Structures are given as structure tokens and as C-alpha cells.
């Protein structure tokens, strides 16, 4: 019987320990995967990168004239460098409701800042900056997935906590 008295207290402690999505979102996130219409376009995993590069090069080589077919090594090198640059992309959510996105264009850093609005019930996040974006999100402890439909394509971005 005396344990019944503790039950409301334990429930209160348990609910107080639960973080909201807004609290879980705070911090730095590193890009880990990009998919367009379900097709993987980027991954930080080396084996997946190689598959993506092979697929893209095969598609590109099929469209090139025969005299340009010898450019495969140069294209592989270019795509490998692009993957390495893309892997540096970060997204930071701050407690004050702002975000900072850092990506690289060649060797220069491009930083975008803005405000976020989170609708936890709909699992939607709006990112207001120079271009307003609205995503649906899936949030786990170490994984953030953002999805968006843009120009008839479904874009899916996956991030891992840094």
C-alpha cells in the first residue's frame, strides 16, 4: 500500500525527465546522407560513397561522346573531392530558436543563419533565412531526418549528432 503513495511522485519524476523535441534538437549535427526521390545521392560511409560514384559515373559516361570516354579517372577524382567537401556540412540549432548551417563551396565556407519554428504535433520544422524551407522531421537521440518536397522531388537529409 505504501508504494501507491510513491506512484504519483515517480510519474512526476519520469515526465520531468522527458525532453521535448525542441530540447533534443539543440546542438550540432553533421550531414550523413542525402536522398532524392529515394535514390541515395550522398553518404559519409565510404562503401556507400563508392557505390554512388560508380552509379553517377556510369550514368555520365553513357551520355558522353566516345572521345570523352577516357575522362573516367578525372570524374572519379572530382566526385570524390565533392563528397569530401559535402561531408563537412553542419547544422547547429541553438537554444534561442536560431540555426546556423555551414557548407563549403570549394575551399570557402558558406554560412546561413536564421530562425526556426517547430511544430512538434505535426513534426514540422520551418527554417526562415534568405530562403524559407519547411521540412517534416524524424528525431531520434543521435539521428535527425529532414524531408521536403521541392520542384516535384522528395529531398531527404539525414544528420548525426556531432
PDB file of C-alpha atoms in Angstrom:
ATOM      1  CA  UNK A   1       0.000   0.000   0.000  1.00  0.00           C
ATOM      2  CA  UNK A   2       2.728   2.440   0.856  1.00  0.00           C
ATOM      3  CA  UNK A   3       4.127   2.032  -2.691  1.00  0.00           C
ATOM      4  CA  UNK A   4       0.927   3.521  -4.087  1.00  0.00           C
ATOM      5  CA  UNK A   5       1.872   6.792  -2.419  1.00  0.00           C
ATOM      6  CA  UNK A   6       5.141   6.813  -4.386  1.00  0.00           C
ATOM      7  CA  UNK A   7       3.427   6.180  -7.731  1.00  0.00           C
ATOM      8  CA  UNK A   8       2.392   9.818  -8.430  1.00  0.00           C
ATOM      9  CA  UNK A   9       5.854  11.028  -7.413  1.00  0.00           C
ATOM     10  CA  UNK A  10       7.560   8.503  -9.732  1.00  0.00           C
ATOM     11  CA  UNK A  11       5.286   9.558 -12.596  1.00  0.00           C
ATOM     12  CA  UNK A  12       6.155  13.210 -11.971  1.00  0.00           C
ATOM     13  CA  UNK A  13       9.897  12.449 -12.000  1.00  0.00           C
ATOM     14  CA  UNK A  14       9.565  10.364 -15.172  1.00  0.00           C
ATOM     15  CA  UNK A  15       7.666  13.057 -17.089  1.00  0.00           C
ATOM     16  CA  UNK A  16      10.063  15.767 -15.904  1.00  0.00           C
ATOM     17  CA  UNK A  17      12.976  13.796 -17.363  1.00  0.00           C
ATOM     18  CA  UNK A  18      11.405  13.612 -20.832  1.00  0.00           C
ATOM     19  CA  UNK A  19      12.910  16.146 -23.215  1.00  0.00           C
ATOM     20  CA  UNK A  20      10.835  17.910 -25.832  1.00  0.00           C
ATOM     21  CA  UNK A  21      11.833  17.676 -29.488  1.00  0.00           C
ATOM     22  CA  UNK A  22      12.932  21.305 -29.261  1.00  0.00           C
ATOM     23  CA  UNK A  23      15.357  20.445 -26.461  1.00  0.00           C
ATOM     24  CA  UNK A  24      16.612  17.316 -28.253  1.00  0.00           C
ATOM     25  CA  UNK A  25      17.219  19.312 -31.428  1.00  0.00           C
ATOM     26  CA  UNK A  26      19.670  21.743 -29.798  1.00  0.00           C
ATOM     27  CA  UNK A  27      23.307  21.237 -30.703  1.00  0.00           C
ATOM     28  CA  UNK A  28      25.500  20.483 -33.685  1.00  0.00           C
ATOM     29  CA  UNK A  29      24.525  17.988 -36.401  1.00  0.00           C
ATOM     30  CA  UNK A  30      26.701  16.612 -39.229  1.00  0.00           C
ATOM     31  CA  UNK A  31      25.262  15.600 -42.599  1.00  0.00           C
ATOM     32  CA  UNK A  32      25.329  11.819 -43.080  1.00  0.00           C
ATOM     33  CA  UNK A  33      23.100  11.105 -46.076  1.00  0.00           C
ATOM     34  CA  UNK A  34      21.150  12.796 -48.867  1.00  0.00           C
ATOM     35  CA  UNK A  35      18.418  11.071 -50.870  1.00  0.00           C
ATOM     36  CA  UNK A  36      16.451  12.456 -53.797  1.00  0.00           C
ATOM     37  CA  UNK A  37      13.258  10.566 -54.641  1.00  0.00           C
ATOM     38  CA  UNK A  38      14.564   7.658 -52.570  1.00  0.00           C
ATOM     39  CA  UNK A  39      17.843   7.404 -54.502  1.00  0.00           C
ATOM     40  CA  UNK A  40      20.970   7.892 -52.407  1.00  0.00           C
ATOM     41  CA  UNK A  41      22.969  10.876 -53.662  1.00  0.00           C
ATOM     42  CA  UNK A  42      25.414  11.310 -50.767  1.00  0.00           C
ATOM     43  CA  UNK A  43      26.681   9.324 -47.802  1.00  0.00           C
ATOM     44  CA  UNK A  44      29.519   9.729 -45.342  1.00  0.00           C
ATOM     45  CA  UNK A  45      30.094   5.957 -45.374  1.00  0.00           C
ATOM     46  CA  UNK A  46      32.998   5.124 -47.709  1.00  0.00           C
ATOM     47  CA  UNK A  47      31.403   1.963 -49.163  1.00  0.00           C
ATOM     48  CA  UNK A  48      28.196   3.850 -49.963  1.00  0.00           C
ATOM     49  CA  UNK A  49      30.187   6.743 -51.448  1.00  0.00           C
ATOM     50  CA  UNK A  50      31.888   4.349 -53.841  1.00  0.00           C
ATOM     51  CA  UNK A  51      28.529   2.912 -54.960  1.00  0.00           C
ATOM     52  CA  UNK A  52      27.173   6.418 -55.545  1.00  0.00           C
ATOM     53  CA  UNK A  53      30.260   7.484 -57.505  1.00  0.00           C
ATOM     54  CA  UNK A  54      30.134   4.309 -59.617  1.00  0.00           C
ATOM     55  CA  UNK A  55      26.441   4.843 -60.399  1.00  0.00           C
ATOM     56  CA  UNK A  56      26.855   8.529 -61.273  1.00  0.00           C
ATOM     57  CA  UNK A  57      29.910   7.905 -63.448  1.00  0.00           C
ATOM     58  CA  UNK A  58      28.153   5.098 -65.325  1.00  0.00           C
ATOM     59  CA  UNK A  59      25.201   7.418 -65.970  1.00  0.00           C
ATOM     60  CA  UNK A  60      27.504  10.260 -67.067  1.00  0.00           C
ATOM     61  CA  UNK A  61      29.720   8.076 -69.271  1.00  0.00           C
ATOM     62  CA  UNK A  62      26.680   6.733 -71.122  1.00  0.00           C
ATOM     63  CA  UNK A  63      25.811  10.299 -72.143  1.00  0.00           C
ATOM     64  CA  UNK A  64      29.302  11.369 -73.239  1.00  0.00           C
ATOM     65  CA  UNK A  65      30.579  11.085 -76.812  1.00  0.00           C
ATOM     66  CA  UNK A  66      33.180   8.334 -77.449  1.00  0.00           C
ATOM     67  CA  UNK A  67      36.121  10.771 -77.498  1.00  0.00           C
ATOM     68  CA  UNK A  68      35.329  11.839 -73.916  1.00  0.00           C
ATOM     69  CA  UNK A  69      35.128   8.291 -72.539  1.00  0.00           C
ATOM     70  CA  UNK A  70      38.728   8.478 -71.263  1.00  0.00           C
ATOM     71  CA  UNK A  71      37.775  11.055 -68.619  1.00  0.00           C
ATOM     72  CA  UNK A  72      36.568   8.493 -66.052  1.00  0.00           C
ATOM     73  CA  UNK A  73      39.578   8.839 -63.718  1.00  0.00           C
ATOM     74  CA  UNK A  74      39.254  12.620 -63.663  1.00  0.00           C
ATOM     75  CA  UNK A  75      35.496  12.350 -62.979  1.00  0.00           C
ATOM     76  CA  UNK A  76      36.073   9.875 -60.116  1.00  0.00           C
ATOM     77  CA  UNK A  77      38.581  12.250 -58.548  1.00  0.00           C
ATOM     78  CA  UNK A  78      36.180  15.186 -58.913  1.00  0.00           C
ATOM     79  CA  UNK A  79      33.230  13.292 -57.384  1.00  0.00           C
ATOM     80  CA  UNK A  80      35.416  12.018 -54.520  1.00  0.00           C
ATOM     81  CA  UNK A  81      36.501  15.576 -53.705  1.00  0.00           C
ATOM     82  CA  UNK A  82      32.896  16.790 -53.866  1.00  0.00           C
ATOM     83  CA  UNK A  83      31.857  14.052 -51.422  1.00  0.00           C
ATOM     84  CA  UNK A  84      34.652  15.046 -49.021  1.00  0.00           C
ATOM     85  CA  UNK A  85      33.580  18.698 -49.154  1.00  0.00           C
ATOM     86  CA  UNK A  86      29.896  17.812 -48.654  1.00  0.00           C
ATOM     87  CA  UNK A  87      30.781  15.695 -45.612  1.00  0.00           C
ATOM     88  CA  UNK A  88      31.817  18.884 -43.778  1.00  0.00           C
ATOM     89  CA  UNK A  89      28.257  20.297 -43.858  1.00  0.00           C
ATOM     90  CA  UNK A  90      26.903  21.069 -40.382  1.00  0.00           C
ATOM     91  CA  UNK A  91      23.628  22.297 -38.963  1.00  0.00           C
ATOM     92  CA  UNK A  92      23.509  23.824 -35.492  1.00  0.00           C
ATOM     93  CA  UNK A  93      20.304  24.521 -33.594  1.00  0.00           C
ATOM     94  CA  UNK A  94      20.611  26.972 -30.728  1.00  0.00           C
ATOM     95  CA  UNK A  95      18.507  27.381 -27.592  1.00  0.00           C
ATOM     96  CA  UNK A  96      17.362  30.852 -28.680  1.00  0.00           C
ATOM     97  CA  UNK A  97      15.443  29.404 -31.669  1.00  0.00           C
ATOM     98  CA  UNK A  98      18.057  30.167 -34.306  1.00  0.00           C
ATOM     99  CA  UNK A  99      20.076  27.904 -36.556  1.00  0.00           C
ATOM    100  CA  UNK A 100      23.412  28.084 -38.336  1.00  0.00           C
ATOM    101  CA  UNK A 101      24.078  25.997 -41.423  1.00  0.00           C
ATOM    102  CA  UNK A 102      27.654  25.732 -42.657  1.00  0.00           C
ATOM    103  CA  UNK A 103      28.514  24.218 -46.025  1.00  0.00           C
ATOM    104  CA  UNK A 104      31.541  24.519 -48.213  1.00  0.00           C
ATOM    105  CA  UNK A 105      31.789  25.740 -51.784  1.00  0.00           C
ATOM    106  CA  UNK A 106      35.224  24.616 -52.859  1.00  0.00           C
ATOM    107  CA  UNK A 107      37.542  25.868 -50.143  1.00  0.00           C
ATOM    108  CA  UNK A 108      35.287  28.701 -48.969  1.00  0.00           C
ATOM    109  CA  UNK A 109      32.816  28.373 -46.115  1.00  0.00           C
ATOM    110  CA  UNK A 110      29.205  29.453 -46.714  1.00  0.00           C
ATOM    111  CA  UNK A 111      27.252  30.195 -43.547  1.00  0.00           C
ATOM    112  CA  UNK A 112      23.471  30.603 -43.410  1.00  0.00           C
ATOM    113  CA  UNK A 113      21.684  31.769 -40.273  1.00  0.00           C
ATOM    114  CA  UNK A 114      18.016  32.099 -39.497  1.00  0.00           C
ATOM    115  CA  UNK A 115      15.095  31.393 -37.203  1.00  0.00           C
ATOM    116  CA  UNK A 116      13.349  28.077 -36.663  1.00  0.00           C
ATOM    117  CA  UNK A 117       9.750  27.350 -35.795  1.00  0.00           C
ATOM    118  CA  UNK A 118       8.980  23.857 -34.570  1.00  0.00           C
ATOM    119  CA  UNK A 119       5.541  22.225 -34.590  1.00  0.00           C
ATOM    120  CA  UNK A 120       6.057  19.061 -32.547  1.00  0.00           C
ATOM    121  CA  UNK A 121       2.493  17.822 -33.085  1.00  0.00           C
ATOM    122  CA  UNK A 122       2.864  17.860 -36.890  1.00  0.00           C
ATOM    123  CA  UNK A 123       6.591  17.000 -36.771  1.00  0.00           C
ATOM    124  CA  UNK A 124       7.330  20.071 -38.910  1.00  0.00           C
ATOM    125  CA  UNK A 125      10.203  22.497 -38.737  1.00  0.00           C
ATOM    126  CA  UNK A 126      10.305  25.823 -40.578  1.00  0.00           C
ATOM    127  CA  UNK A 127      13.690  27.362 -41.194  1.00  0.00           C
ATOM    128  CA  UNK A 128      13.491  31.066 -42.051  1.00  0.00           C
ATOM    129  CA  UNK A 129      16.560  32.567 -43.675  1.00  0.00           C
ATOM    130  CA  UNK A 130      17.260  34.001 -47.116  1.00  0.00           C
ATOM    131  CA  UNK A 131      15.228  31.048 -48.448  1.00  0.00           C
ATOM    132  CA  UNK A 132      12.360  29.784 -46.331  1.00  0.00           C
ATOM    133  CA  UNK A 133      12.315  26.000 -46.034  1.00  0.00           C
ATOM    134  CA  UNK A 134       9.763  23.755 -44.416  1.00  0.00           C
ATOM    135  CA  UNK A 135      10.596  20.169 -43.541  1.00  0.00           C
ATOM    136  CA  UNK A 136       8.938  17.307 -41.800  1.00  0.00           C
ATOM    137  CA  UNK A 137      11.309  15.728 -39.329  1.00  0.00           C
ATOM    138  CA  UNK A 138      12.047  12.484 -37.579  1.00  0.00           C
ATOM    139  CA  UNK A 139      14.163  12.855 -34.467  1.00  0.00           C
ATOM    140  CA  UNK A 140      15.921  10.168 -32.502  1.00  0.00           C
ATOM    141  CA  UNK A 141      18.639  10.658 -29.904  1.00  0.00           C
ATOM    142  CA  UNK A 142      21.542  10.716 -32.384  1.00  0.00           C
ATOM    143  CA  UNK A 143      19.714  10.963 -35.748  1.00  0.00           C
ATOM    144  CA  UNK A 144      17.781  13.800 -37.395  1.00  0.00           C
ATOM    145  CA  UNK A 145      15.982  13.248 -40.705  1.00  0.00           C
ATOM    146  CA  UNK A 146      14.536  16.210 -42.593  1.00  0.00           C
ATOM    147  CA  UNK A 147      12.203  15.669 -45.578  1.00  0.00           C
ATOM    148  CA  UNK A 148      10.902  18.194 -48.071  1.00  0.00           C
ATOM    149  CA  UNK A 149       9.143  18.202 -51.440  1.00  0.00           C
ATOM    150  CA  UNK A 150      10.718  20.734 -53.784  1.00  0.00           C
ATOM    151  CA  UNK A 151      10.166  21.107 -57.531  1.00  0.00           C
ATOM    152  CA  UNK A 152       8.429  17.719 -57.693  1.00  0.00           C
ATOM    153  CA  UNK A 153      11.269  15.918 -55.909  1.00  0.00           C
ATOM    154  CA  UNK A 154      11.369  14.467 -52.418  1.00  0.00           C
ATOM    155  CA  UNK A 155      14.567  15.560 -50.676  1.00  0.00           C
ATOM    156  CA  UNK A 156      15.657  13.663 -47.550  1.00  0.00           C
ATOM    157  CA  UNK A 157      18.570  14.888 -45.439  1.00  0.00           C
ATOM    158  CA  UNK A 158      19.953  12.779 -42.595  1.00  0.00           C
ATOM    159  CA  UNK A 159      22.178  14.220 -39.879  1.00  0.00           C
ATOM    160  CA  UNK A 160      24.062  12.620 -36.999  1.00  0.00           C
ATOM    161  CA  UNK A 161      24.774  14.431 -33.757  1.00  0.00           C
ATOM    162  CA  UNK A 162      28.327  15.775 -33.584  1.00  0.00           C
TER     163      UNK A 162
END
